[in-house]
């Protein structure tokens, strides 16, 4: 899913607005944050 779609579906109205709040809260950009999880898989709990 693109960052534009995520911003729209999350109610931010625009990608720049989402980036601003994301960086303010998490101290990193959305794309940098996403790179941390590339290739990561969800584990299941038994």
JSON list of C-alpha atoms in Angstrom, two decimals:
[
{"chain": "A", "resi": 1, "resn": "UNK", "atom": "CA", "xyz": [0.00, 0.00, 0.00]},
{"chain": "A", "resi": 2, "resn": "UNK", "atom": "CA", "xyz": [1.37, 3.43, -0.87]},
{"chain": "A", "resi": 3, "resn": "UNK", "atom": "CA", "xyz": [1.98, 6.12, 1.74]},
{"chain": "A", "resi": 4, "resn": "UNK", "atom": "CA", "xyz": [-0.58, 8.29, -0.05]},
{"chain": "A", "resi": 5, "resn": "UNK", "atom": "CA", "xyz": [-3.24, 5.60, 0.47]},
{"chain": "A", "resi": 6, "resn": "UNK", "atom": "CA", "xyz": [-2.23, 5.11, 4.09]},
{"chain": "A", "resi": 7, "resn": "UNK", "atom": "CA", "xyz": [-2.47, 8.87, 4.73]},
{"chain": "A", "resi": 8, "resn": "UNK", "atom": "CA", "xyz": [-5.91, 9.05, 3.12]},
{"chain": "A", "resi": 9, "resn": "UNK", "atom": "CA", "xyz": [-7.26, 5.98, 4.93]},
{"chain": "A", "resi": 10, "resn": "UNK", "atom": "CA", "xyz": [-5.87, 7.19, 8.26]},
{"chain": "A", "resi": 11, "resn": "UNK", "atom": "CA", "xyz": [-7.71, 10.50, 8.08]},
{"chain": "A", "resi": 12, "resn": "UNK", "atom": "CA", "xyz": [-4.67, 12.77, 7.70]},
{"chain": "A", "resi": 13, "resn": "UNK", "atom": "CA", "xyz": [-5.98, 14.30, 4.49]},
{"chain": "A", "resi": 14, "resn": "UNK", "atom": "CA", "xyz": [-2.59, 14.49, 2.82]},
{"chain": "A", "resi": 15, "resn": "UNK", "atom": "CA", "xyz": [0.78, 12.79, 2.82]},
{"chain": "A", "resi": 16, "resn": "UNK", "atom": "CA", "xyz": [2.67, 15.90, 4.03]},
{"chain": "A", "resi": 17, "resn": "UNK", "atom": "CA", "xyz": [0.35, 16.14, 7.04]},
{"chain": "A", "resi": 18, "resn": "UNK", "atom": "CA", "xyz": [0.86, 12.46, 7.88]},
{"chain": "A", "resi": 19, "resn": "UNK", "atom": "CA", "xyz": [4.65, 12.79, 7.51]},
{"chain": "A", "resi": 20, "resn": "UNK", "atom": "CA", "xyz": [4.67, 15.80, 9.82]},
{"chain": "A", "resi": 21, "resn": "UNK", "atom": "CA", "xyz": [2.77, 14.02, 12.60]},
{"chain": "A", "resi": 22, "resn": "UNK", "atom": "CA", "xyz": [4.59, 10.71, 12.08]},
{"chain": "A", "resi": 23, "resn": "UNK", "atom": "CA", "xyz": [8.00, 12.38, 12.37]},
{"chain": "A", "resi": 24, "resn": "UNK", "atom": "CA", "xyz": [6.86, 14.45, 15.36]},
{"chain": "A", "resi": 25, "resn": "UNK", "atom": "CA", "xyz": [5.62, 11.37, 17.25]},
{"chain": "A", "resi": 26, "resn": "UNK", "atom": "CA", "xyz": [8.18, 8.74, 16.21]},
{"chain": "A", "resi": 27, "resn": "UNK", "atom": "CA", "xyz": [11.20, 10.90, 15.34]},
{"chain": "A", "resi": 28, "resn": "UNK", "atom": "CA", "xyz": [11.61, 9.16, 11.97]},
{"chain": "A", "resi": 29, "resn": "UNK", "atom": "CA", "xyz": [10.00, 9.27, 8.54]},
{"chain": "A", "resi": 30, "resn": "UNK", "atom": "CA", "xyz": [7.34, 6.76, 7.49]},
{"chain": "A", "resi": 31, "resn": "UNK", "atom": "CA", "xyz": [9.59, 5.33, 4.76]},
{"chain": "A", "resi": 32, "resn": "UNK", "atom": "CA", "xyz": [12.52, 4.88, 7.17]},
{"chain": "A", "resi": 33, "resn": "UNK", "atom": "CA", "xyz": [10.20, 3.22, 9.67]},
{"chain": "A", "resi": 34, "resn": "UNK", "atom": "CA", "xyz": [8.85, 0.87, 6.99]},
{"chain": "A", "resi": 35, "resn": "UNK", "atom": "CA", "xyz": [12.39, -0.15, 5.91]},
{"chain": "A", "resi": 36, "resn": "UNK", "atom": "CA", "xyz": [12.97, -1.61, 9.38]},
{"chain": "A", "resi": 37, "resn": "UNK", "atom": "CA", "xyz": [10.20, -4.13, 8.75]},
{"chain": "A", "resi": 38, "resn": "UNK", "atom": "CA", "xyz": [10.85, -5.08, 5.11]},
{"chain": "A", "resi": 39, "resn": "UNK", "atom": "CA", "xyz": [11.01, -8.85, 4.94]},
{"chain": "A", "resi": 40, "resn": "UNK", "atom": "CA", "xyz": [9.82, -9.28, 8.51]},
{"chain": "A", "resi": 41, "resn": "UNK", "atom": "CA", "xyz": [7.08, -11.81, 9.03]},
{"chain": "A", "resi": 42, "resn": "UNK", "atom": "CA", "xyz": [4.45, -12.00, 11.70]},
{"chain": "A", "resi": 43, "resn": "UNK", "atom": "CA", "xyz": [4.93, -14.82, 14.13]},
{"chain": "A", "resi": 44, "resn": "UNK", "atom": "CA", "xyz": [2.03, -16.80, 15.49]},
{"chain": "A", "resi": 45, "resn": "UNK", "atom": "CA", "xyz": [1.31, -17.45, 19.13]},
{"chain": "A", "resi": 46, "resn": "UNK", "atom": "CA", "xyz": [0.38, -20.97, 20.13]}
]
